[in-house]
PDB file of C-alpha atoms in Angstrom:
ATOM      1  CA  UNK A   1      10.275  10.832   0.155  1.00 89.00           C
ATOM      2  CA  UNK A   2      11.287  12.419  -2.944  1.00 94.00           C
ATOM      3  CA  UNK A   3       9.978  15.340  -4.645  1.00 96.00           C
ATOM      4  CA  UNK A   4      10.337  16.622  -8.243  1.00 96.00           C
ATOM      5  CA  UNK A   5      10.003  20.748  -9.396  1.00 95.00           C
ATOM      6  CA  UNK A   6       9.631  21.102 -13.035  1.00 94.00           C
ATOM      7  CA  UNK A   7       9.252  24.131 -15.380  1.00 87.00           C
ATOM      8  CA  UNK A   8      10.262  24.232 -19.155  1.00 78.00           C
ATOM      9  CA  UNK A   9      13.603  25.019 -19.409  1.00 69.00           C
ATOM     10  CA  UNK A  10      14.907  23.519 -15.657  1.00 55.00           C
ATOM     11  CA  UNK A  11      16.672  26.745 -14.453  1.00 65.00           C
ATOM     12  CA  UNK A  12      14.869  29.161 -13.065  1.00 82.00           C
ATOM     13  CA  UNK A  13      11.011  28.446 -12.334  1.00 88.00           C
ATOM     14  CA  UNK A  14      11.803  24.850 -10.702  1.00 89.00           C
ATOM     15  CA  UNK A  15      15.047  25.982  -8.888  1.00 91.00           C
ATOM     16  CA  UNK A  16      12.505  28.989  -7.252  1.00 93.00           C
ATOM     17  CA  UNK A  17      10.193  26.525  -6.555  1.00 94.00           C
ATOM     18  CA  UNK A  18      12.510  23.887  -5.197  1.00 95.00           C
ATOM     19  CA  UNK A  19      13.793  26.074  -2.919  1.00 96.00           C
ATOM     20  CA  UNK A  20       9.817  27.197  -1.784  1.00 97.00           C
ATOM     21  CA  UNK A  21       8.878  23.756  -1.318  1.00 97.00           C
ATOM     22  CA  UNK A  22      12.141  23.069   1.106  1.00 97.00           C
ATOM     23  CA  UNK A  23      11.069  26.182   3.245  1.00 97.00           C
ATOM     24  CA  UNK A  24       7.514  24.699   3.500  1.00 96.00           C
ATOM     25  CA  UNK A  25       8.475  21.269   4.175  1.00 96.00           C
ATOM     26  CA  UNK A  26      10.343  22.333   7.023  1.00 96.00           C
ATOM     27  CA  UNK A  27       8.086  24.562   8.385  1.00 94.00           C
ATOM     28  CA  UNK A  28       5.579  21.479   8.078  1.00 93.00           C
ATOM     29  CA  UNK A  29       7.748  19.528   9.836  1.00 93.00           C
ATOM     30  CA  UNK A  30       8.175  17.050   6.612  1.00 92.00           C
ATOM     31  CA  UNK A  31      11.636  15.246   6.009  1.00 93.00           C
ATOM     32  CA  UNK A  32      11.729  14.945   1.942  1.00 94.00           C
ATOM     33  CA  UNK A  33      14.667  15.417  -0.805  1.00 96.00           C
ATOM     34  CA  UNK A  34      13.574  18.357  -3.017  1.00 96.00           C
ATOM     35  CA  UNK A  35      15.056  18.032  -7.247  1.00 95.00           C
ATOM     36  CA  UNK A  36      14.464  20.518  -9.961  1.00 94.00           C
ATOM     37  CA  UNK A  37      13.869  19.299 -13.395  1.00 93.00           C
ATOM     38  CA  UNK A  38      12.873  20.611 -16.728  1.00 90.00           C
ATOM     39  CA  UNK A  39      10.592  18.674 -18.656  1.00 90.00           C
ATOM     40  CA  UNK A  40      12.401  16.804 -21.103  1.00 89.00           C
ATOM     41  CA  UNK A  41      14.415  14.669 -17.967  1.00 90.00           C
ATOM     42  CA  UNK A  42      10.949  14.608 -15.949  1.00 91.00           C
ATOM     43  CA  UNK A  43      10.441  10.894 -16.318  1.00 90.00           C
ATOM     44  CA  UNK A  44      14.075  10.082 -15.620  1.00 89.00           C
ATOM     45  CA  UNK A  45      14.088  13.085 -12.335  1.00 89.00           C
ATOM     46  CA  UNK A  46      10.611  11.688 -11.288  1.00 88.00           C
ATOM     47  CA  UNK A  47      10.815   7.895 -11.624  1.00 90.00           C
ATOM     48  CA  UNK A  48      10.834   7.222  -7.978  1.00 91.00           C
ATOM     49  CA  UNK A  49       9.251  10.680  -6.757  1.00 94.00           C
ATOM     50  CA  UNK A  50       6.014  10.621  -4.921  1.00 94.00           C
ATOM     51  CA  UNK A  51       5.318  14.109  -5.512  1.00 96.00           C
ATOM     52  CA  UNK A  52       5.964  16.312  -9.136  1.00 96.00           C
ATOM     53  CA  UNK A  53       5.572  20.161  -8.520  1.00 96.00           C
ATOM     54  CA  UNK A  54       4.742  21.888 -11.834  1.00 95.00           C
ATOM     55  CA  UNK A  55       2.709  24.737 -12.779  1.00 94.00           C
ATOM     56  CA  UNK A  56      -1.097  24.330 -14.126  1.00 93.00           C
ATOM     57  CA  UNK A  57       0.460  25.058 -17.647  1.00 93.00           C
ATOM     58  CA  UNK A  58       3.141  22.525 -17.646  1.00 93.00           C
ATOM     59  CA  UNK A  59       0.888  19.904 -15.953  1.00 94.00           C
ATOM     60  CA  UNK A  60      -0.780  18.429 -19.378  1.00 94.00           C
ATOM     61  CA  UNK A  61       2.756  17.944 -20.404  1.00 94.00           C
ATOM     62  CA  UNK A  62       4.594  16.515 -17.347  1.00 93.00           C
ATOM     63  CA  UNK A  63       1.409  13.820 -17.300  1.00 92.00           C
ATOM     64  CA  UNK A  64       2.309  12.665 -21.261  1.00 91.00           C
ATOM     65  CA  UNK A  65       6.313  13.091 -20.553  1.00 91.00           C
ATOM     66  CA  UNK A  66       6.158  10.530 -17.542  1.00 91.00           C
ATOM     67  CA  UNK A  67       3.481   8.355 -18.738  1.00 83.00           C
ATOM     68  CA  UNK A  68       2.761   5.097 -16.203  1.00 78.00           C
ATOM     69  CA  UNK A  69       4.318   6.970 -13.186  1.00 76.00           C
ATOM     70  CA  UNK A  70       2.474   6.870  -9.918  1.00 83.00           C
ATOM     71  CA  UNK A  71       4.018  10.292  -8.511  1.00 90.00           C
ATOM     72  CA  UNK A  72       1.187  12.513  -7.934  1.00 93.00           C
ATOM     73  CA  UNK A  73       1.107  15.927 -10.077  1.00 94.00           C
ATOM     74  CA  UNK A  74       0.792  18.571  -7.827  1.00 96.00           C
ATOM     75  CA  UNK A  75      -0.235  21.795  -9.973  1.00 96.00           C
ATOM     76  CA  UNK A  76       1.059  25.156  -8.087  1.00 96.00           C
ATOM     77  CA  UNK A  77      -0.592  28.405  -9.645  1.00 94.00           C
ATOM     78  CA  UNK A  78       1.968  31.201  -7.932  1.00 94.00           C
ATOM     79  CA  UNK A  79       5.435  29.828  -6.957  1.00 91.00           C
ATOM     80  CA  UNK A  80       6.084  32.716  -4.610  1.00 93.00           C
ATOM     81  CA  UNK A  81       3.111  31.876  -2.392  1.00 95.00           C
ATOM     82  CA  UNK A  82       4.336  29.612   0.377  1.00 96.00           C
ATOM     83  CA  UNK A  83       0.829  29.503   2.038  1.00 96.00           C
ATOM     84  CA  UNK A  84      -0.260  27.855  -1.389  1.00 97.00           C
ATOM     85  CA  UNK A  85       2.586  25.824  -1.407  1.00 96.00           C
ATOM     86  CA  UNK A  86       1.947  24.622   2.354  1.00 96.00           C
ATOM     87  CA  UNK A  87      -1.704  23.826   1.365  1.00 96.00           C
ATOM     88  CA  UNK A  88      -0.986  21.986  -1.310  1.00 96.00           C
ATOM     89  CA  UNK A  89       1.953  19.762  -0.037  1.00 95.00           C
ATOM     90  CA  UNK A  90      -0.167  19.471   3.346  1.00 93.00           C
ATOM     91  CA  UNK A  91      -2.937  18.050   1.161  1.00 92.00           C
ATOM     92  CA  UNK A  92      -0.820  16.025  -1.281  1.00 91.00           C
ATOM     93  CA  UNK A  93       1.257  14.421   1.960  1.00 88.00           C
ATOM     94  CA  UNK A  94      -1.168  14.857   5.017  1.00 74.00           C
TER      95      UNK A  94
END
């Protein structure tokens, strides 16, 4: 299973959130390769991703950047909040 993290610029925001989304998965138990992206190489970073992790900002633009992708957006309001996180990947992978 892959997994995409994407934030404007590709640096900081998805690297924090890549790295909150590993410690999740494991705690959940879920075997999946975790990427960071920014937004311009979204549709390249997410063309055989399941899951895109971006925030509710970004999400309007992710959806238009990888246009016919079938990788569910997944829109994270705080990227520090693993028990978010954990809900959301839970609900997204359950």
């Amino acid at each position: 299973m892959r997994i995409v993290a994407v934030c404007g610029a590709g640096i900081g925001t998805s690297a924090i959130l890549k790295v909150n989304a590993e410690r999740v998965l494991e705690r959940l138990g879920i075997d999946a390769e975790v990427s960071a992206s920014d937004l311009d190489g979204v549709a390249r970073a997410a063309s055989d991703a399941q899951v895109i992790l971006t925030s509710t900002e970004l999400a309007p633009a992710v959806r238009r950047a990888i246009g016919r992708n079938y990788a569910e957006i997944v829109e994270v309001r705080n990227f520090l909040d693993l028990d978010e996180l954990a809900v959301l990947l839970e609900r997204s992978l359950g």
